[in-house]
XYZ file of C-alpha atoms in Angstrom:
563
model
C -24.270 22.224 -7.814
C -27.239 19.878 -8.214
C -25.191 17.129 -6.638
C -24.509 19.311 -3.612
C -28.212 20.160 -3.248
C -29.229 16.494 -3.540
C -26.510 15.620 -1.031
C -27.837 18.179 1.457
C -31.401 16.826 1.054
C -30.192 13.242 1.549
C -28.246 14.291 4.645
C -31.342 15.974 6.084
C -33.436 12.837 5.476
C -30.718 10.719 7.102
C -30.592 12.965 10.168
C -34.387 12.837 10.498
C -34.208 9.029 10.359
C -31.546 9.055 13.056
C -33.771 11.280 15.204
C -36.673 8.804 14.881
C -34.339 5.917 15.707
C -33.081 7.775 18.782
C -36.657 8.311 20.002
C -37.435 4.606 19.512
C -34.254 3.688 21.382
C -35.112 5.990 24.287
C -38.601 4.455 24.455
C -36.998 1.011 24.825
C -34.619 2.210 27.555
C -35.281 0.298 30.770
C -34.904 3.175 33.234
C -34.585 6.871 32.334
C -32.521 7.398 35.508
C -29.741 5.132 34.208
C -27.496 6.564 31.512
C -25.404 3.574 30.363
C -26.171 0.035 29.298
C -23.912 -2.835 28.251
C -24.915 -5.494 25.771
C -24.774 -9.117 26.956
C -25.172 -11.882 24.381
C -26.278 -15.227 25.823
C -25.530 -18.335 23.767
C -27.230 -21.344 25.416
C -26.811 -23.815 22.520
C -24.041 -26.026 21.230
C -21.871 -23.040 20.256
C -22.167 -21.667 23.795
C -22.922 -23.326 27.118
C -24.284 -26.559 25.628
C -27.806 -26.448 27.059
C -29.771 -29.355 25.574
C -33.382 -28.160 25.902
C -35.438 -25.004 26.211
C -35.301 -23.862 29.842
C -37.773 -21.450 31.400
C -35.387 -20.249 34.126
C -31.613 -20.608 34.125
C -29.518 -18.580 36.602
C -26.301 -17.414 34.978
C -23.366 -15.411 36.277
C -21.757 -12.253 34.920
C -18.070 -12.092 35.820
C -17.148 -8.433 35.441
C -13.598 -7.115 35.194
C -11.959 -3.853 34.215
C -11.428 -5.229 30.709
C -15.156 -5.670 30.126
C -16.823 -3.179 32.471
C -16.445 0.478 33.558
C -16.474 0.314 37.361
C -16.076 4.097 37.661
C -19.607 4.587 36.301
C -21.280 2.447 38.986
C -22.043 3.002 42.663
C -19.364 1.504 44.961
C -21.705 -1.319 46.025
C -23.219 -1.919 42.569
C -26.702 -1.055 43.840
C -27.607 0.876 40.680
C -27.268 -2.196 38.471
C -30.320 -3.345 36.534
C -30.717 -6.136 33.978
C -33.155 -6.149 31.072
C -34.113 -9.412 29.397
C -34.519 -10.130 25.668
C -37.962 -8.481 25.662
C -36.578 -5.293 27.223
C -38.265 -5.866 30.591
C -36.361 -6.072 33.867
C -35.267 -9.512 35.070
C -34.198 -10.360 38.617
C -30.564 -10.235 39.607
C -28.365 -9.968 42.680
C -24.775 -8.908 43.308
C -22.681 -11.618 44.933
C -19.610 -9.408 45.207
C -18.630 -5.987 43.856
C -15.094 -4.684 44.380
C -14.241 -1.560 42.321
C -10.727 -1.399 43.812
C -9.714 -4.792 42.457
C -11.906 -4.363 39.395
C -13.817 -7.609 39.919
C -17.508 -8.317 40.408
C -19.924 -11.234 40.229
C -23.567 -10.658 39.345
C -26.189 -13.417 39.116
C -28.985 -12.966 36.581
C -32.248 -14.800 36.019
C -32.104 -16.168 32.476
C -35.582 -16.506 30.990
C -36.728 -18.713 28.131
C -33.279 -19.948 27.123
C -33.499 -21.802 23.816
C -30.491 -23.751 22.453
C -31.632 -22.930 18.925
C -31.039 -19.188 19.267
C -29.059 -16.547 21.120
C -30.512 -13.862 23.360
C -29.496 -10.288 24.051
C -29.670 -8.928 27.592
C -28.606 -5.457 28.745
C -26.864 -4.492 31.975
C -27.918 -0.958 32.973
C -26.063 1.339 35.402
C -24.808 4.867 36.161
C -27.698 6.509 37.993
C -28.862 7.633 41.412
C -31.356 4.830 42.042
C -32.095 2.348 44.830
C -31.177 -1.304 44.565
C -33.665 -3.721 42.987
C -31.587 -6.834 43.689
C -33.760 -9.895 44.394
C -31.738 -13.070 45.042
C -34.818 -15.243 45.563
C -36.189 -14.252 42.167
C -33.072 -15.431 40.327
C -33.811 -19.126 40.974
C -36.855 -21.148 39.937
C -39.219 -22.773 42.437
C -37.450 -26.155 42.249
C -34.188 -24.628 43.554
C -34.578 -25.123 47.300
C -31.083 -24.185 48.486
C -28.382 -21.902 47.032
C -25.279 -20.838 48.978
C -22.556 -18.591 47.575
C -20.854 -17.818 50.947
C -20.511 -14.103 50.185
C -21.607 -11.930 53.074
C -21.825 -12.713 56.756
C -23.676 -14.635 57.983
C -24.016 -17.116 55.137
C -27.475 -16.863 53.574
C -29.616 -19.172 51.521
C -30.248 -17.161 48.333
C -33.508 -18.923 47.497
C -36.926 -17.833 48.746
C -36.763 -20.626 51.391
C -34.160 -18.784 53.500
C -32.901 -22.020 55.082
C -30.904 -21.802 58.294
C -27.153 -22.243 57.784
C -24.433 -22.479 60.433
C -21.355 -20.250 60.397
C -18.190 -21.355 58.629
C -14.834 -19.697 57.875
C -14.622 -18.100 54.431
C -11.833 -17.083 52.083
C -11.453 -15.757 48.557
C -13.133 -18.356 46.420
C -14.459 -19.344 43.060
C -16.602 -16.212 42.892
C -16.354 -13.777 45.755
C -16.052 -15.741 49.005
C -16.160 -19.510 49.528
C -16.457 -21.811 52.527
C -13.000 -22.784 53.805
C -12.426 -26.126 55.544
C -9.309 -27.412 57.301
C -10.730 -30.858 58.101
C -12.218 -29.742 61.426
C -14.941 -27.285 60.371
C -18.429 -28.446 59.403
C -21.196 -26.497 57.695
C -24.627 -27.610 58.862
C -27.863 -26.798 57.050
C -30.839 -27.410 59.297
C -33.542 -29.712 57.988
C -36.676 -27.799 57.037
C -39.992 -28.328 55.300
C -38.539 -26.921 52.091
C -35.603 -29.358 52.183
C -37.664 -32.418 53.191
C -38.706 -33.386 49.669
C -39.440 -37.075 50.357
C -38.732 -39.678 47.693
C -38.551 -37.170 44.832
C -35.894 -36.567 42.184
C -33.185 -34.092 43.158
C -29.947 -32.472 41.992
C -26.958 -31.468 44.111
C -24.251 -29.222 42.632
C -21.188 -27.468 44.064
C -17.770 -26.141 43.110
C -15.036 -27.921 45.069
C -11.338 -27.124 45.476
C -9.730 -30.015 47.398
C -6.350 -29.998 49.066
C -3.520 -32.105 47.694
C -4.438 -35.173 49.778
C -8.173 -35.059 49.094
C -10.485 -37.120 51.247
C -13.410 -36.126 53.422
C -17.068 -35.526 52.769
C -18.354 -32.836 50.418
C -21.984 -33.318 51.454
C -23.799 -35.855 53.609
C -27.450 -36.274 54.481
C -27.790 -39.283 56.766
C -29.863 -42.077 55.259
C -30.329 -40.159 52.010
C -27.289 -39.289 49.906
C -23.678 -38.204 50.174
C -20.707 -37.221 48.024
C -17.333 -38.029 49.559
C -13.759 -38.099 48.291
C -11.632 -41.222 48.227
C -8.351 -39.423 47.803
C -9.276 -37.158 44.902
C -11.910 -39.461 43.389
C -15.526 -38.593 44.245
C -17.801 -41.388 45.437
C -21.542 -40.759 45.600
C -23.889 -42.784 47.794
C -27.635 -42.766 47.165
C -29.873 -44.803 49.440
C -26.939 -47.029 50.387
C -25.822 -47.641 46.763
C -22.307 -46.437 45.990
C -21.511 -44.737 42.674
C -17.770 -44.259 42.222
C -16.453 -41.649 39.803
C -14.379 -42.506 36.761
C -12.690 -39.089 36.948
C -10.545 -37.565 39.684
C -10.606 -33.958 40.841
C -7.711 -31.603 40.229
C -5.998 -30.760 43.538
C -5.698 -27.055 44.187
C -8.115 -26.238 41.353
C -11.843 -25.661 41.156
C -13.978 -28.631 40.071
C -17.713 -28.771 39.483
C -19.485 -31.778 41.075
C -23.107 -32.663 40.394
C -25.242 -35.572 41.603
C -28.573 -36.093 39.831
C -31.090 -38.700 41.019
C -33.916 -39.132 38.529
C -37.497 -40.281 38.940
C -36.710 -43.716 37.481
C -34.135 -44.375 40.224
C -31.144 -43.648 37.992
C -28.380 -41.814 39.875
C -25.793 -39.925 37.802
C -22.522 -38.330 38.909
C -20.977 -35.478 36.881
C -17.509 -33.957 37.140
C -16.964 -30.569 35.441
C -20.141 -31.044 33.437
C -19.196 -34.466 32.033
C -20.762 -37.815 33.094
C -18.412 -39.609 35.514
C -20.514 -42.432 36.951
C -24.041 -43.825 37.167
C -26.044 -46.514 38.928
C -29.536 -47.618 39.925
C -30.725 -46.512 43.346
C -34.134 -46.059 44.891
C -35.176 -42.484 45.549
C -34.196 -41.920 49.199
C -36.126 -40.168 51.909
C -35.101 -36.527 52.391
C -35.103 -35.562 56.033
C -32.713 -34.254 58.628
C -29.774 -31.876 58.483
C -27.409 -31.556 55.528
C -23.762 -31.610 56.599
C -21.082 -30.101 54.330
C -17.307 -30.466 54.576
C -16.944 -33.092 57.317
C -13.287 -34.202 57.344
C -12.686 -32.213 54.172
C -9.723 -29.864 53.659
C -10.219 -27.303 50.930
C -12.879 -24.892 49.694
C -16.502 -25.243 48.551
C -18.504 -22.617 46.701
C -21.821 -22.087 44.856
C -23.603 -24.988 46.538
C -27.060 -25.652 45.079
C -29.760 -28.211 45.879
C -32.858 -28.618 43.694
C -36.004 -30.744 43.988
C -35.727 -31.624 40.284
C -33.576 -33.901 38.154
C -31.569 -31.525 35.960
C -30.698 -32.729 32.477
C -27.140 -33.539 31.424
C -27.112 -30.423 29.265
C -28.306 -28.292 32.175
C -25.481 -29.571 34.383
C -22.948 -28.978 31.619
C -24.273 -25.462 31.047
C -23.955 -24.632 34.762
C -20.397 -25.980 34.867
C -19.355 -24.008 31.796
C -21.224 -20.770 32.375
C -20.376 -20.484 36.073
C -16.739 -20.889 35.099
C -16.986 -17.884 32.778
C -17.003 -19.809 29.512
C -19.542 -20.586 26.873
C -22.756 -18.834 27.823
C -22.043 -15.103 28.099
C -20.287 -12.724 25.715
C -20.000 -9.026 26.508
C -20.849 -6.499 23.824
C -20.464 -2.749 23.491
C -21.548 -0.047 25.898
C -24.209 2.427 24.867
C -24.998 5.788 26.411
C -28.496 7.171 26.546
C -28.870 9.957 24.009
C -31.255 12.879 24.143
C -33.431 14.257 21.374
C -32.061 16.777 18.970
C -33.378 19.219 16.360
C -32.404 19.293 12.704
C -31.958 22.511 10.810
C -32.704 22.713 7.108
C -30.367 24.522 4.757
C -31.626 25.132 1.232
C -29.600 27.463 -0.951
C -29.804 28.115 -4.657
C -26.916 30.070 -6.170
C -25.918 30.826 -9.738
C -22.592 32.605 -9.328
C -19.619 31.989 -7.059
C -16.452 34.059 -6.693
C -12.972 32.556 -7.063
C -12.479 32.729 -3.285
C -15.624 30.664 -2.753
C -14.493 28.006 -5.255
C -11.141 27.774 -3.468
C -12.872 26.937 -0.183
C -15.159 24.447 -1.940
C -12.125 22.784 -3.577
C -10.451 22.392 -0.176
C -13.653 20.837 1.181
C -13.734 18.477 -1.809
C -10.170 17.290 -1.146
C -11.003 16.673 2.506
C -14.140 14.746 1.507
C -12.165 12.496 -0.878
C -9.656 11.690 1.877
C -12.472 10.954 4.341
C -14.266 8.633 1.878
C -11.020 6.786 1.178
C -10.444 6.183 4.904
C -14.056 5.028 5.380
C -13.837 2.544 2.480
C -10.556 1.120 3.796
C -11.831 0.859 7.380
C -15.150 -0.762 6.459
C -13.277 -3.350 4.357
C -10.839 -4.101 7.174
C -13.570 -4.356 9.829
C -15.593 -6.719 7.636
C -12.580 -9.031 7.209
C -11.887 -8.969 10.951
C -15.496 -9.718 11.907
C -15.744 -12.543 9.343
C -12.473 -14.159 10.402
C -13.287 -13.651 14.086
C -16.568 -15.484 13.542
C -14.799 -18.453 11.914
C -12.138 -18.602 14.613
C -14.645 -18.235 17.478
C -16.675 -21.196 16.202
C -13.540 -23.326 15.802
C -12.271 -22.321 19.259
C -15.589 -23.219 20.898
C -15.623 -26.621 19.169
C -11.953 -27.478 19.900
C -11.438 -29.491 23.056
C -7.662 -28.994 23.161
C -6.370 -25.492 23.775
C -3.247 -26.174 21.683
C -5.003 -28.226 18.983
C -3.242 -28.346 15.604
C -6.397 -27.516 13.654
C -6.965 -24.427 15.757
C -3.391 -23.288 15.254
C -3.624 -23.728 11.488
C -6.897 -21.802 11.392
C -5.283 -18.967 13.346
C -2.511 -18.788 10.734
C -5.028 -18.832 7.868
C -6.949 -15.910 9.404
C -4.243 -13.267 9.891
C -6.774 -10.425 10.160
C -8.629 -12.080 13.068
C -7.954 -10.218 16.306
C -9.069 -13.264 18.309
C -6.545 -15.522 16.552
C -3.807 -12.971 17.308
C -4.709 -13.034 21.013
C -4.825 -16.840 20.904
C -1.375 -17.020 19.287
C 0.010 -14.597 21.886
C -1.374 -16.755 24.681
C 0.008 -19.984 23.184
C 3.364 -18.302 22.603
C 3.511 -17.512 26.312
C 2.657 -21.161 27.058
C 5.343 -22.321 24.612
C 7.941 -20.024 26.201
C 7.225 -21.579 29.579
C 7.202 -25.127 28.176
C 10.874 -25.178 27.149
C 11.896 -26.863 30.403
C 8.874 -29.147 30.578
C 5.133 -28.705 30.945
C 4.191 -25.084 31.474
C 3.142 -24.137 34.989
C 1.505 -20.784 35.596
C 1.870 -19.385 39.071
C 0.210 -16.147 40.193
C 3.029 -13.921 38.824
C 3.058 -15.949 35.609
C -0.672 -15.371 35.158
C -0.087 -11.634 35.611
C 2.669 -11.791 32.984
C 0.324 -13.659 30.653
C -2.354 -10.992 31.199
C 0.205 -8.260 30.481
C 1.291 -9.984 27.267
C -2.279 -10.395 26.031
C -3.199 -6.858 27.151
C -0.265 -5.529 25.119
C -1.473 -7.347 22.012
C -5.022 -6.108 22.651
C -3.784 -2.520 23.061
C -1.823 -2.719 19.801
C -4.917 -4.046 18.061
C -7.027 -1.173 19.419
C -4.396 1.313 18.195
C -4.281 -0.304 14.744
C -8.076 -0.271 14.427
C -8.169 3.429 15.299
C -5.334 4.359 12.904
C -6.196 7.123 10.375
C -9.503 7.919 12.090
C -7.946 11.324 12.750
C -8.706 12.175 9.100
C -12.400 11.664 9.824
C -12.223 13.771 12.978
C -10.443 16.482 10.984
C -13.212 16.279 8.395
C -15.890 16.526 11.080
C -14.242 19.485 12.812
C -12.458 21.106 9.866
C -15.239 20.957 7.277
C -17.538 23.419 9.089
C -14.583 25.707 9.808
C -13.625 25.740 6.128
C -17.239 26.568 5.379
C -17.063 29.330 7.973
C -13.954 30.644 6.242
C -15.894 30.818 2.974
C -18.707 32.596 4.785
C -16.311 35.198 6.194
C -14.685 35.719 2.788
C -18.107 36.129 1.162
C -19.179 38.667 3.757
C -15.924 40.577 3.239
C -16.536 40.690 -0.523
C -20.094 41.833 0.110
C -18.925 44.781 2.226
C -16.195 45.587 -0.302
C -18.780 45.689 -3.118
C -21.040 47.953 -1.083
C -18.130 50.288 -0.308
C -16.990 50.383 -3.954
C -20.446 51.260 -5.309
C -21.317 53.596 -2.514
C -24.802 52.169 -2.120
C -26.574 48.930 -1.444
C -26.908 47.105 -4.776
C -28.293 43.597 -4.985
C -26.132 42.746 -8.026
C -23.019 43.668 -6.032
C -23.776 41.698 -2.887
C -25.361 38.568 -4.443
C -22.071 36.843 -5.502
C -20.571 37.232 -2.028
C -23.689 35.931 -0.279
C -23.921 32.986 -2.718
C -20.261 32.092 -2.131
C -20.754 32.283 1.623
C -23.817 30.022 1.587
C -22.342 27.503 -0.839
C -19.090 27.317 1.113
C -21.086 26.615 4.282
C -23.034 23.869 2.486
C -19.753 22.381 1.185
C -18.321 22.307 4.698
C -21.422 20.503 5.969
C -21.279 18.102 3.017
C -17.834 17.076 4.257
C -18.704 16.903 7.952
C -22.027 15.024 7.772
C -20.903 11.838 5.917
C -17.644 11.862 7.887
C -19.649 12.051 11.116
C -21.907 9.143 10.110
C -18.981 7.053 8.895
C -16.906 7.808 11.995
C -19.675 6.751 14.367
C -20.417 3.564 12.413
C -16.729 2.643 12.312
C -16.229 3.523 15.987
C -19.225 1.381 16.997
C -17.846 -1.640 15.151
C -14.385 -1.050 16.586
C -15.873 -0.928 20.099
C -17.707 -4.188 19.404
C -14.485 -5.843 18.219
C -12.527 -4.480 21.193
C -15.233 -5.723 23.572
C -15.085 -9.173 21.953
C -11.286 -9.067 22.275
C -11.504 -8.239 25.989
C -14.065 -10.964 26.594
C -12.010 -13.538 24.677
C -8.818 -12.445 26.453
C -10.465 -13.007 29.861
C -11.716 -16.428 28.787
C -8.316 -17.376 27.310
C -6.412 -16.357 30.452
C -8.905 -18.281 32.602
C -8.582 -21.375 30.403
C -4.767 -21.270 30.385
C -4.761 -20.759 34.149
C -7.113 -23.720 34.539
C -5.133 -26.087 32.289
C -1.635 -24.957 33.245
C -2.171 -23.571 36.740
C 0.528 -24.420 39.270
């Protein structure tokens, strides 16, 4: 009996603590009009995007899909989206594209104070009747003087400079829409005071998808700089000095090109975030129009021009993060909770009828089963999270998708859900490699997604197995207690009827049994409720990590084995 009383007191203290935590959480909520937020973990360092120095402002992209985001909870145009930074305050963002029907969206966010030595946690808020706070110009720092994503008509410069841009055909691109060139179209950006930066360092970046033949000009500013294609090999020219690339672009696939000209006259060419050529060239004058796509057949997207020499790590981080790898990991969703009151139940009893003990015994059996399930689940989830951590680090460090070391690690970590998804993906690659190198067309990518989704669904089912015992404990415990209460009340009335008058000695046993049975039912339901929510939260986190990894794996396989 003492144990039950102490248990009830401990449960009350725990519920009070949860109430205080809920109030603290509500106080930290960005906007009371928004009911849902999604955790976003940003990893700028070596285990993520590969940023090489602390960066005050770093625009990064959120690629949302139905596997990582609930589109049904958001306005059709995504105008109710908000983003909170690591300090809980709102940071600027803008929506490049938002398509609930296809379940795809691209949202740009202003990263603040990114430090390679540590991760950051942002939150994406939504689900509320609020006006848009999107601010494209605020996403980029002052040195970013031109940013074109080609979504929307007419094409707009997303920076605060609002440079004038000519019209150009668009088509589905790297993210949202991209500029489409057939070799005849030209995109012209009018020279302006913001673009005329004189003999200062600068950085040009763009995503390029050339046709099979290649050739043509990606960008050209007469007398200043250009990036052209000799076949599929980029050649940069800075102040008349040519800098050929040591790497060729992949035809029919998206490639990140960056040209950085530093203050010491060193010009560096990067392909997909990796150095591909360098040379000495005087800082050129920066005047006149910027011409994009002259004689070029293919697509160009996310074109950026900065009056600053970005570091090698910065360029690599842009190439990796914009491609949906490295920087961003999606976490669990969290709904805003209201305040609640806690009732106190203190009962002291000395005698219990046989009917009351029967109900208490049933509650005890249910509690033992619930504790057994909780112990098993917490052990399993710990193994999965530990092995997932090991595999995620190895996967991030492995350059080859089908590396032997990565495969062996996947075998050694059988509980890891990420390694299971990885093995399913590689098995699909192996099945398509029997007649030569695997080639993934559009239907093949869909088949790959279906295969990985099936594995992910089976994992979610396995993680949730036996949780029904906890739900039965949560729902059944109070009802068993109610049964004891009803039986006690029946005995009380029977005692009154037998004695013919109201006698305290006759009614006390029935009342005691009723109260103790109710306490026993709560003693089953309360720990089961806490355990269920803790387990469910960790399962959601694992499932979210699985969905994020599955998206990244499909994208990587499509990139390396795309037709």
